[in-house]
């Protein structure tokens, strides 16, 4: 089986997994009033594979002639990265600016594991690359949805794993058995875990020798005993399509992901104590995952530009000098991101046999450009739209004959734009830039796939300053 139907995906989630929502155990995530929204959103991925319009983008053919999801295609060239980026962008656009992520993040981790496992095997004569390959085939051939738990709860951010107030702020191996390892700890912000099949665990950071038990990577099915998922209720309140046209039916779930002495068989262990590879694995994942990130941000920045154009028109201010200035800034912001994303693929490299990677410098510049400029972009859109972003009437007020026509009359904009049209546009922009969905996007912009400082660190590491330095010396006549 290379591809699953949306229904097969939904049915696969009914496995008795341990999920809590607002203090209560969830018996079935596919029928839970909030989590089922995330399940439906994730179905997009499986629907695209069935839709003739997206089939070529979403599906590739393997060497055995069997079709499988393009997300699982190990990139071998710039073109593979560009196609992957387009798939992620298209899926997110169909998801009304919300990334689908149930295969994107898992394959980012699998690509990094392929690269790093080979290096670990070379140094320590371990068997990790074969295990990664077997797990990759299992996921690809069964068209599985996969989350990645990298971010540990971390406790005191200024301290390493072994110096924390208690030993479990970073996930660690607490027992090694002949048949596998036992793992304890908690990861946080883990996206989509409630509604995927498998969970890949990666180290958060570089480790020292004394942290060896924290240098651990593995994969487990989500119904594994001892794995407890506490789902965040953020953004879980009921919404209607009029007030929240983007987020009424779109949702991603995050969990606090607790490993309460979870047993992992050796076949699913990809790093166990080789501390000097914790950093390369953490960063290897980030190299792919930030490229995914900048790809899925493209519909969001398009939506910001489009919102500014739309509201400027409806409000009758499209020709005002300050509005044109803000539009130019927004266009530059969005198109710089698009150009850098493409450039990250064009500058990609294939240092490892059979696997291509986006250029880390350009990818991090793209992500930093996006994250750093996001709140300023929001400011321009909100400025052009006006205060009705947070003060408008509800759908019921337009439906009520006593108030509907009054609102259509008084809330209109330029000639030909009545109050209902303008309110609908305003509600879309409000959903995008304010409230829980706008707030989710704003925090996602700053923190997801690593904080601003993490991107700056990667830019400074990846930039080779020799050419610029030599040129400056030459200009100074001191070469
Ligand atoms: C919506 C969302 C979805 C996410 N999805 C996933 C996911 O699916 N899987 C996953 O693994 N992670 C996920 N993340 C986690 C994301 O990668 C982290 O939020 C990010 O790495 C920041 O970590 P943090 O939230 O613990 O913040 P912190 O690391 O606590 O950052 C807070 C501040 O502390 C600073 N800081 C941290 N450590 C130090 C230090 N040692 N010295 C100086 N300053 C420091 C940071 O630079 C930042 O300014 C997600 C996050 C969000 C918001």
Short mmCIF file of C-alpha atoms and ligand atoms in Angstrom, two decimals:
data_model
loop_
_atom_site.label_atom_id
_atom_site.label_comp_id
_atom_site.label_asym_id
_atom_site.label_seq_id
_atom_site.Cartn_x
_atom_site.Cartn_y
_atom_site.Cartn_z
CA UNK A 1 0.00 0.00 0.00
CA UNK A 2 1.60 3.30 -1.11
CA UNK A 3 -1.26 5.73 -0.57
CA UNK A 4 -4.08 5.86 1.93
CA UNK A 5 -7.53 7.37 1.54
CA UNK A 6 -8.62 10.09 3.98
CA UNK A 7 -10.95 7.55 5.63
CA UNK A 8 -8.13 5.02 6.08
CA UNK A 9 -6.10 7.77 7.73
CA UNK A 10 -9.00 8.65 10.07
CA UNK A 11 -9.62 5.01 10.97
CA UNK A 12 -5.95 4.49 11.78
CA UNK A 13 -6.22 7.02 14.61
CA UNK A 14 -8.74 4.93 16.58
CA UNK A 15 -6.11 2.97 18.48
CA UNK A 16 -6.63 3.74 22.16
CA UNK A 17 -3.82 6.34 22.31
CA UNK A 18 -3.52 8.24 25.59
CA UNK A 19 -4.65 11.82 24.95
CA UNK A 20 -5.97 14.29 27.51
CA UNK A 21 -7.92 17.46 26.72
CA UNK A 22 -8.79 19.90 29.52
CA UNK A 23 -8.24 17.25 32.17
CA UNK A 24 -10.23 14.49 30.52
CA UNK A 25 -9.05 11.36 28.71
CA UNK A 26 -10.13 11.48 25.05
CA UNK A 27 -11.66 8.12 24.05
CA UNK A 28 -11.54 8.78 20.28
CA UNK A 29 -9.64 11.72 18.75
CA UNK A 30 -11.61 11.48 15.51
CA UNK A 31 -14.89 12.36 17.24
CA UNK A 32 -13.62 14.81 19.87
CA UNK A 33 -15.24 18.22 19.19
CA UNK A 34 -11.90 20.07 18.94
CA UNK A 35 -9.37 17.44 17.89
CA UNK A 36 -11.56 16.22 15.04
CA UNK A 37 -11.01 19.62 13.40
CA UNK A 38 -7.28 18.87 13.32
CA UNK A 39 -8.01 15.41 11.92
CA UNK A 40 -10.14 16.90 9.13
CA UNK A 41 -7.48 19.51 8.40
CA UNK A 42 -4.82 16.79 8.08
CA UNK A 43 -7.08 14.88 5.66
CA UNK A 44 -6.11 17.56 3.13
CA UNK A 45 -2.87 15.73 2.53
CA UNK A 46 -4.62 12.49 1.61
CA UNK A 47 -7.29 14.34 -0.43
CA UNK A 48 -4.65 16.09 -2.53
CA UNK A 49 -3.15 12.74 -3.49
CA UNK A 50 -6.57 11.63 -4.79
CA UNK A 51 -7.38 14.89 -6.59
CA UNK A 52 -6.37 14.89 -10.31
CA UNK A 53 -5.56 18.61 -10.02
CA UNK A 54 -2.81 17.96 -7.44
CA UNK A 55 -1.91 14.33 -8.13
CA UNK A 56 1.34 15.08 -10.03
CA UNK A 57 2.51 17.39 -7.30
CA UNK A 58 1.47 15.19 -4.37
CA UNK A 59 2.42 11.73 -5.63
CA UNK A 60 5.58 10.19 -7.11
CA UNK A 61 6.27 6.73 -8.49
CA UNK A 62 8.82 4.49 -6.82
CA UNK A 63 11.39 2.25 -8.49
CA UNK A 64 8.95 -0.65 -8.13
CA UNK A 65 6.29 1.29 -10.05
CA UNK A 66 4.20 1.91 -6.92
CA UNK A 67 2.94 5.42 -6.18
CA UNK A 68 3.80 7.07 -2.86
CA UNK A 69 3.43 10.48 -1.27
CA UNK A 70 5.94 13.05 -2.56
CA UNK A 71 6.69 14.07 1.01
CA UNK A 72 8.54 10.77 1.34
CA UNK A 73 10.73 11.40 -1.69
CA UNK A 74 14.29 11.74 -0.42
CA UNK A 75 15.55 14.89 -2.18
CA UNK A 76 18.32 14.20 -4.67
CA UNK A 77 18.43 17.55 -6.47
CA UNK A 78 17.41 21.19 -6.46
CA UNK A 79 14.33 20.23 -8.44
CA UNK A 80 13.23 17.75 -5.75
CA UNK A 81 13.52 20.50 -3.13
CA UNK A 82 11.57 22.95 -5.30
CA UNK A 83 8.79 20.41 -5.91
CA UNK A 84 8.65 19.63 -2.19
CA UNK A 85 8.43 23.34 -1.44
CA UNK A 86 5.60 23.79 -3.96
CA UNK A 87 3.70 20.87 -2.47
CA UNK A 88 4.02 22.33 1.03
CA UNK A 89 3.00 25.78 -0.24
CA UNK A 90 -0.02 24.44 -2.16
CA UNK A 91 -1.24 22.30 0.75
CA UNK A 92 -0.95 25.25 3.12
CA UNK A 93 -2.80 27.53 0.71
CA UNK A 94 -5.63 24.98 0.53
CA UNK A 95 -5.49 24.82 4.34
CA UNK A 96 -6.28 28.57 4.48
CA UNK A 97 -2.74 29.54 5.61
CA UNK A 98 -2.42 26.67 8.12
CA UNK A 99 0.27 24.10 7.31
CA UNK A 100 -0.85 20.46 7.24
CA UNK A 101 2.43 19.13 8.69
CA UNK A 102 1.51 15.46 9.22
CA UNK A 103 4.13 14.36 6.70
CA UNK A 104 6.29 17.46 6.27
CA UNK A 105 7.91 17.44 9.70
CA UNK A 106 8.31 13.66 9.91
CA UNK A 107 10.12 13.48 6.58
CA UNK A 108 12.36 16.41 7.59
CA UNK A 109 13.46 14.26 10.54
CA UNK A 110 13.85 11.14 8.40
CA UNK A 111 16.11 12.97 5.93
CA UNK A 112 18.33 14.18 8.77
CA UNK A 113 18.37 10.73 10.39
CA UNK A 114 19.49 9.17 7.09
CA UNK A 115 22.44 11.56 6.93
CA UNK A 116 23.51 11.43 10.57
CA UNK A 117 22.94 7.68 11.16
CA UNK A 118 25.48 6.89 8.46
CA UNK A 119 28.08 9.08 10.21
CA UNK A 120 27.36 7.51 13.62
CA UNK A 121 27.68 4.02 12.15
CA UNK A 122 31.04 4.93 10.60
CA UNK A 123 32.43 6.14 13.91
CA UNK A 124 30.87 3.65 16.35
CA UNK A 125 30.15 0.63 14.12
CA UNK A 126 26.48 0.84 15.08
CA UNK A 127 23.49 -0.33 13.04
CA UNK A 128 21.49 2.88 12.95
CA UNK A 129 21.37 3.58 9.21
CA UNK A 130 19.74 0.20 8.45
CA UNK A 131 17.15 0.84 11.19
CA UNK A 132 16.39 4.35 9.89
CA UNK A 133 16.02 2.96 6.37
CA UNK A 134 13.64 0.23 7.58
CA UNK A 135 11.55 2.74 9.53
CA UNK A 136 11.51 5.14 6.56
CA UNK A 137 10.19 2.35 4.28
CA UNK A 138 7.55 1.44 6.87
CA UNK A 139 6.29 5.04 6.95
CA UNK A 140 6.51 5.59 3.18
CA UNK A 141 4.95 2.30 2.15
CA UNK A 142 2.08 2.65 4.63
CA UNK A 143 1.59 6.37 3.91
CA UNK A 144 1.86 7.19 7.60
CA UNK A 145 1.39 10.50 9.35
CA UNK A 146 4.38 11.32 11.57
CA UNK A 147 5.10 13.98 14.24
CA UNK A 148 8.46 15.06 15.61
CA UNK A 149 9.12 15.72 19.28
CA UNK A 150 12.39 17.61 19.50
CA UNK A 151 11.81 20.51 21.89
CA UNK A 152 12.36 19.40 25.48
CA UNK A 153 10.65 21.20 28.36
CA UNK A 154 14.19 22.38 29.25
CA UNK A 155 13.68 23.77 32.78
CA UNK A 156 16.37 26.39 33.40
CA UNK A 157 17.37 27.53 29.90
CA UNK A 158 20.78 28.58 31.18
CA UNK A 159 21.72 25.04 32.25
CA UNK A 160 22.53 21.86 30.36
CA UNK A 161 20.59 18.59 30.83
CA UNK A 162 22.64 17.17 33.71
CA UNK A 163 22.73 20.42 35.73
CA UNK A 164 18.97 20.96 35.93
CA UNK A 165 17.02 21.11 39.21
CA UNK A 166 15.78 17.58 38.41
CA UNK A 167 17.21 15.07 35.91
CA UNK A 168 14.12 14.83 33.67
CA UNK A 169 13.91 18.29 32.06
CA UNK A 170 15.46 16.69 29.00
CA UNK A 171 14.31 13.30 27.70
CA UNK A 172 16.77 10.56 28.65
CA UNK A 173 17.48 6.86 28.72
CA UNK A 174 16.78 5.49 32.22
CA UNK A 175 17.39 1.82 31.46
CA UNK A 176 19.15 -0.24 28.80
CA UNK A 177 17.83 -3.74 28.32
CA UNK A 178 18.86 -6.55 25.95
CA UNK A 179 15.74 -5.85 23.87
CA UNK A 180 15.66 -2.05 23.97
CA UNK A 181 15.74 1.12 26.09
CA UNK A 182 13.39 2.73 28.60
CA UNK A 183 12.92 6.47 28.15
CA UNK A 184 11.70 9.16 30.55
CA UNK A 185 11.06 12.88 30.01
CA UNK A 186 8.74 15.40 28.41
CA UNK A 187 8.77 17.28 25.15
CA UNK A 188 6.60 20.33 24.52
CA UNK A 189 4.82 22.09 21.62
CA UNK A 190 4.71 18.82 19.67
CA UNK A 191 2.48 19.54 16.67
CA UNK A 192 -0.14 17.09 15.33
CA UNK A 193 0.72 14.32 17.81
CA UNK A 194 -2.95 13.74 18.62
CA UNK A 195 -3.61 12.77 15.01
CA UNK A 196 -0.56 11.01 13.60
CA UNK A 197 0.51 7.37 13.54
CA UNK A 198 4.16 7.61 14.55
CA UNK A 199 6.28 9.91 16.66
CA UNK A 200 9.98 10.55 15.99
CA UNK A 201 12.02 11.81 18.93
CA UNK A 202 15.18 13.86 18.38
CA UNK A 203 17.60 15.59 20.77
CA UNK A 204 17.05 19.33 21.21
CA UNK A 205 20.68 20.38 21.34
CA UNK A 206 24.35 19.47 21.36
CA UNK A 207 25.37 17.32 24.33
CA UNK A 208 28.57 16.79 26.33
CA UNK A 209 29.91 13.37 27.37
CA UNK A 210 28.26 13.67 30.79
CA UNK A 211 24.92 14.12 28.97
CA UNK A 212 25.24 10.84 27.06
CA UNK A 213 21.96 9.41 28.36
CA UNK A 214 20.18 12.47 26.95
CA UNK A 215 21.58 11.86 23.48
CA UNK A 216 18.67 9.75 22.35
CA UNK A 217 16.59 9.41 19.21
CA UNK A 218 13.90 6.87 18.40
CA UNK A 219 10.46 6.39 16.86
CA UNK A 220 7.33 4.89 18.42
CA UNK A 221 3.69 4.41 17.43
CA UNK A 222 1.46 6.95 19.19
CA UNK A 223 -0.41 4.21 21.07
CA UNK A 224 2.79 2.99 22.79
CA UNK A 225 2.21 2.31 26.53
CA UNK A 226 3.53 5.14 28.72
CA UNK A 227 3.27 7.82 26.02
CA UNK A 228 0.90 10.47 27.38
CA UNK A 229 -0.25 13.43 25.31
CA UNK A 230 -1.71 16.47 27.04
CA UNK A 231 -3.33 18.50 24.27
CA UNK A 232 -3.33 22.30 24.38
CA UNK A 233 -6.83 23.82 24.39
CA UNK A 234 -5.49 27.03 22.77
CA UNK A 235 -7.76 28.07 19.89
CA UNK A 236 -10.27 25.38 20.74
CA UNK A 237 -13.38 27.52 21.25
CA UNK A 238 -16.27 26.98 18.80
CA UNK A 239 -16.27 29.36 15.80
CA UNK A 240 -18.46 30.04 12.80
CA UNK A 241 -17.40 30.64 9.19
CA UNK A 242 -18.69 34.23 9.17
CA UNK A 243 -16.68 35.42 12.18
CA UNK A 244 -13.63 33.22 11.54
CA UNK A 245 -13.54 32.24 7.86
CA UNK A 246 -10.00 30.82 8.12
CA UNK A 247 -9.94 29.03 11.45
CA UNK A 248 -13.55 27.87 11.89
CA UNK A 249 -12.67 24.55 10.25
CA UNK A 250 -8.86 24.59 10.41
CA UNK A 251 -6.79 23.54 13.40
CA UNK A 252 -3.46 22.07 14.38
CA UNK A 253 -3.05 20.49 17.81
CA UNK A 254 0.03 20.74 20.01
CA UNK A 255 0.76 18.48 22.97
CA UNK A 256 2.95 18.21 25.99
CA UNK A 257 4.38 14.81 25.14
CA UNK A 258 5.28 12.78 28.21
CA UNK A 259 7.43 9.65 28.12
CA UNK A 260 6.44 7.97 31.34
CA UNK A 261 9.08 5.22 31.27
CA UNK A 262 8.39 4.22 27.68
CA UNK A 263 9.99 1.05 26.33
CA UNK A 264 11.51 1.37 22.84
CA UNK A 265 12.80 -1.77 21.06
CA UNK A 266 16.34 -1.49 19.63
CA UNK A 267 15.02 -1.70 16.08
CA UNK A 268 13.37 1.71 16.66
CA UNK A 269 16.38 3.35 18.37
CA UNK A 270 18.46 5.69 16.18
CA UNK A 271 20.81 7.25 18.76
CA UNK A 272 21.56 5.99 22.26
CA UNK A 273 24.42 7.68 24.02
CA UNK A 274 26.60 8.80 21.07
CA UNK A 275 26.58 12.29 22.55
CA UNK A 276 28.82 13.85 19.89
CA UNK A 277 26.06 13.27 17.30
CA UNK A 278 23.22 14.87 19.29
CA UNK A 279 24.15 18.32 17.96
CA UNK A 280 24.57 17.24 14.30
CA UNK A 281 21.22 15.42 14.44
CA UNK A 282 19.43 18.37 16.05
CA UNK A 283 20.87 20.76 13.46
CA UNK A 284 20.45 18.32 10.56
CA UNK A 285 16.72 18.19 11.27
CA UNK A 286 16.54 21.96 11.53
CA UNK A 287 18.24 22.34 8.11
CA UNK A 288 15.32 20.56 6.46
CA UNK A 289 12.64 21.79 8.82
CA UNK A 290 13.37 25.49 8.35
CA UNK A 291 13.14 24.97 4.60
CA UNK A 292 9.71 23.41 5.20
CA UNK A 293 8.90 26.40 7.39
CA UNK A 294 9.73 29.06 4.83
CA UNK A 295 7.80 27.08 2.22
CA UNK A 296 4.66 26.96 4.34
CA UNK A 297 4.94 30.66 5.24
CA UNK A 298 4.45 31.67 1.59
CA UNK A 299 0.63 31.48 1.59
CA UNK A 300 0.63 33.43 4.85
CA UNK A 301 2.67 36.31 3.46
CA UNK A 302 0.56 36.26 0.28
CA UNK A 303 -2.52 36.51 2.48
CA UNK A 304 -1.04 39.55 4.25
CA UNK A 305 -0.32 41.34 0.96
CA UNK A 306 -3.73 40.38 -0.40
CA UNK A 307 -5.45 41.58 2.78
CA UNK A 308 -3.75 44.97 2.53
CA UNK A 309 -4.72 45.30 -1.15
CA UNK A 310 -8.29 44.22 -0.41
CA UNK A 311 -8.85 46.49 2.57
CA UNK A 312 -7.18 49.45 0.87
CA UNK A 313 -9.61 49.03 -2.02
CA UNK A 314 -12.75 48.45 0.09
CA UNK A 315 -11.88 51.38 2.36
CA UNK A 316 -11.29 53.68 -0.64
CA UNK A 317 -7.69 54.49 0.27
CA UNK A 318 -5.79 52.54 -2.40
CA UNK A 319 -4.27 55.72 -3.87
CA UNK A 320 -3.19 57.31 -0.59
CA UNK A 321 0.57 57.83 -0.41
CA UNK A 322 1.04 56.18 3.00
CA UNK A 323 -0.99 53.14 1.86
CA UNK A 324 1.15 52.71 -1.25
CA UNK A 325 4.24 52.94 0.92
CA UNK A 326 2.92 50.18 3.22
CA UNK A 327 1.93 48.02 0.27
CA UNK A 328 5.41 48.29 -1.21
CA UNK A 329 6.92 47.24 2.13
CA UNK A 330 4.56 44.26 2.32
CA UNK A 331 5.27 43.20 -1.26
CA UNK A 332 9.03 43.41 -0.66
CA UNK A 333 8.64 41.43 2.56
CA UNK A 334 6.66 38.65 0.87
CA UNK A 335 8.67 38.44 -2.33
CA UNK A 336 12.01 38.49 -0.52
CA UNK A 337 10.83 35.44 1.39
CA UNK A 338 9.78 33.72 -1.83
CA UNK A 339 13.08 34.53 -3.53
CA UNK A 340 15.16 33.34 -0.57
CA UNK A 341 13.17 30.12 -0.34
CA UNK A 342 13.84 29.33 -3.99
CA UNK A 343 17.46 30.36 -3.59
CA UNK A 344 17.86 27.97 -0.63
CA UNK A 345 16.94 25.13 -3.01
CA UNK A 346 19.08 26.46 -5.87
CA UNK A 347 22.10 26.78 -3.58
CA UNK A 348 21.41 23.34 -2.05
CA UNK A 349 24.13 20.75 -1.78
CA UNK A 350 24.52 17.00 -2.02
CA UNK A 351 27.52 16.34 0.23
CA UNK A 352 25.94 13.12 1.52
CA UNK A 353 25.51 10.31 -0.99
CA UNK A 354 21.99 10.17 -2.42
CA UNK A 355 20.54 12.99 -0.35
CA UNK A 356 20.32 16.67 -1.14
CA UNK A 357 19.91 19.46 1.42
CA UNK A 358 18.85 23.11 1.19
CA UNK A 359 21.56 25.69 1.77
CA UNK A 360 21.62 26.40 5.53
CA UNK A 361 22.74 30.03 5.20
CA UNK A 362 19.97 30.98 2.78
CA UNK A 363 17.33 28.92 4.59
CA UNK A 364 18.09 30.62 7.89
CA UNK A 365 18.21 34.04 6.25
CA UNK A 366 14.75 33.31 4.81
CA UNK A 367 13.36 32.17 8.14
CA UNK A 368 14.93 35.07 10.01
CA UNK A 369 13.66 37.57 7.43
CA UNK A 370 10.16 36.15 7.79
CA UNK A 371 10.12 35.98 11.60
CA UNK A 372 11.87 39.29 12.18
CA UNK A 373 9.54 41.19 9.84
CA UNK A 374 6.28 39.48 10.76
CA UNK A 375 4.97 41.87 13.40
CA UNK A 376 5.81 44.90 11.27
CA UNK A 377 3.88 43.31 8.38
CA UNK A 378 0.90 42.77 10.71
CA UNK A 379 1.09 46.40 11.74
CA UNK A 380 0.76 47.57 8.12
CA UNK A 381 -2.19 45.27 7.38
CA UNK A 382 -4.02 46.22 10.58
CA UNK A 383 -3.34 49.89 9.96
CA UNK A 384 -4.87 49.78 6.48
CA UNK A 385 -7.85 47.66 7.59
CA UNK A 386 -8.99 49.80 10.54
CA UNK A 387 -10.33 49.16 14.04
CA UNK A 388 -13.33 47.16 12.92
CA UNK A 389 -10.95 44.20 12.97
CA UNK A 390 -11.96 43.83 16.61
CA UNK A 391 -15.26 45.69 16.91
CA UNK A 392 -17.48 44.37 14.08
CA UNK A 393 -20.95 42.82 14.38
CA UNK A 394 -21.72 39.08 14.18
CA UNK A 395 -23.39 36.98 11.49
CA UNK A 396 -26.62 36.99 13.54
CA UNK A 397 -26.82 40.80 13.31
CA UNK A 398 -26.81 40.64 9.51
CA UNK A 399 -29.43 37.86 9.59
CA UNK A 400 -31.74 39.86 11.88
CA UNK A 401 -34.17 41.96 9.74
CA UNK A 402 -34.19 44.67 12.41
CA UNK A 403 -30.42 45.28 12.10
CA UNK A 404 -29.16 43.62 8.90
CA UNK A 405 -30.00 46.42 6.46
CA UNK A 406 -28.76 49.07 8.86
CA UNK A 407 -25.39 47.32 9.01
CA UNK A 408 -25.25 46.85 5.22
CA UNK A 409 -25.88 50.58 4.88
CA UNK A 410 -23.63 51.99 7.59
CA UNK A 411 -20.63 49.65 7.45
CA UNK A 412 -20.07 50.00 3.69
CA UNK A 413 -16.89 51.40 2.13
CA UNK A 414 -16.18 52.93 -1.27
CA UNK A 415 -19.08 53.15 -3.78
CA UNK A 416 -20.49 49.71 -4.52
CA UNK A 417 -19.22 48.07 -1.31
CA UNK A 418 -21.95 47.33 1.21
CA UNK A 419 -21.45 46.68 4.90
CA UNK A 420 -21.74 42.91 4.66
CA UNK A 421 -19.02 42.61 2.00
CA UNK A 422 -16.73 44.87 3.98
CA UNK A 423 -17.43 42.98 7.22
CA UNK A 424 -16.69 39.63 5.59
CA UNK A 425 -13.36 40.95 4.33
CA UNK A 426 -12.66 42.50 7.73
CA UNK A 427 -13.42 39.20 9.47
CA UNK A 428 -10.97 37.34 7.25
CA UNK A 429 -8.24 39.85 8.07
CA UNK A 430 -9.21 39.78 11.72
CA UNK A 431 -8.96 35.97 11.80
CA UNK A 432 -5.57 36.17 10.08
CA UNK A 433 -4.05 38.87 12.27
CA UNK A 434 -5.89 39.01 15.63
CA UNK A 435 -7.68 36.62 18.00
CA UNK A 436 -6.48 33.13 18.74
CA UNK A 437 -5.69 32.18 15.13
CA UNK A 438 -3.82 35.42 14.42
CA UNK A 439 -2.03 35.05 17.75
CA UNK A 440 -1.13 31.45 16.92
CA UNK A 441 0.39 32.57 13.61
CA UNK A 442 2.31 35.35 15.37
CA UNK A 443 3.88 33.08 18.00
CA UNK A 444 4.46 30.37 15.40
CA UNK A 445 6.35 33.01 13.37
CA UNK A 446 8.70 33.81 16.23
CA UNK A 447 9.24 30.43 17.85
CA UNK A 448 8.29 27.48 15.68
CA UNK A 449 11.23 25.79 13.94
CA UNK A 450 13.51 27.61 16.38
CA UNK A 451 13.65 31.07 17.89
CA UNK A 452 15.08 34.20 16.23
CA UNK A 453 18.35 33.74 18.08
CA UNK A 454 18.66 30.16 16.84
CA UNK A 455 18.36 31.41 13.25
CA UNK A 456 20.92 34.16 13.84
CA UNK A 457 23.32 31.61 15.29
CA UNK A 458 22.97 29.42 12.19
CA UNK A 459 23.51 32.41 9.88
CA UNK A 460 26.72 33.30 11.66
CA UNK A 461 27.89 29.66 11.59
CA UNK A 462 27.01 29.06 7.95
CA UNK A 463 28.46 32.29 6.55
CA UNK A 464 31.99 31.95 5.28
CA UNK A 465 33.44 35.42 5.93
CA UNK A 466 36.79 34.82 4.23
CA UNK A 467 35.88 36.34 0.87
CA UNK A 468 34.49 39.53 2.41
CA UNK A 469 37.39 39.79 4.85
CA UNK A 470 40.01 39.35 2.15
CA UNK A 471 38.28 41.98 0.03
CA UNK A 472 38.20 44.45 2.92
CA UNK A 473 41.92 43.84 3.54
CA UNK A 474 42.65 44.39 -0.12
CA UNK A 475 40.68 47.65 -0.09
CA UNK A 476 42.68 48.74 2.95
CA UNK A 477 45.93 47.80 1.27
CA UNK A 478 46.87 45.39 4.09
CA UNK A 479 46.37 42.07 2.33
C1 LIG B 1 2.99 26.54 17.45
C2 LIG B 1 4.30 25.84 17.66
C3 LIG B 1 4.48 24.57 17.12
C4 LIG B 1 5.68 23.88 17.37
N1 LIG B 1 5.82 22.60 16.89
C5 LIG B 1 6.89 21.86 17.29
C6 LIG B 1 6.98 20.48 16.95
O1 LIG B 1 6.14 19.94 16.24
N2 LIG B 1 8.03 19.76 17.43
C7 LIG B 1 9.00 20.33 18.22
O2 LIG B 1 9.92 19.62 18.62
N3 LIG B 1 8.94 21.64 18.55
C8 LIG B 1 7.91 22.41 18.10
N4 LIG B 1 7.84 23.75 18.43
C9 LIG B 1 8.88 24.26 19.32
C10 LIG B 1 9.76 25.36 18.80
O3 LIG B 1 10.81 24.85 18.02
C11 LIG B 1 10.24 26.09 20.06
O4 LIG B 1 9.16 26.89 20.49
C12 LIG B 1 11.46 26.91 19.90
O5 LIG B 1 12.57 26.09 19.67
C13 LIG B 1 11.69 27.76 21.15
O6 LIG B 1 11.74 26.95 22.30
P1 LIG B 1 10.85 27.35 23.58
O7 LIG B 1 9.46 27.54 23.16
O8 LIG B 1 11.15 26.37 24.65
O9 LIG B 1 11.38 28.75 23.99
P2 LIG B 1 12.72 29.09 24.77
O10 LIG B 1 13.83 28.22 24.26
O11 LIG B 1 12.45 29.06 26.21
O12 LIG B 1 12.97 30.56 24.26
C14 LIG B 1 12.55 31.70 24.99
C15 LIG B 1 13.69 32.73 24.91
O13 LIG B 1 14.81 32.20 25.62
C16 LIG B 1 15.99 32.34 24.82
N5 LIG B 1 16.89 31.26 25.23
C17 LIG B 1 16.66 29.94 25.29
N6 LIG B 1 17.75 29.29 25.74
C18 LIG B 1 18.70 30.23 25.96
C19 LIG B 1 20.04 30.19 26.43
N7 LIG B 1 20.64 29.04 26.76
N8 LIG B 1 20.71 31.37 26.52
C20 LIG B 1 20.14 32.54 26.19
N9 LIG B 1 18.85 32.63 25.74
C21 LIG B 1 18.15 31.50 25.63
C22 LIG B 1 15.46 32.18 23.39
O14 LIG B 1 16.38 32.70 22.42
C23 LIG B 1 14.18 32.98 23.47
O15 LIG B 1 14.49 34.36 23.34
C24 LIG B 1 6.70 24.48 18.14
C25 LIG B 1 6.50 25.77 18.65
C26 LIG B 1 5.33 26.45 18.41
C27 LIG B 1 5.14 27.82 18.99
#
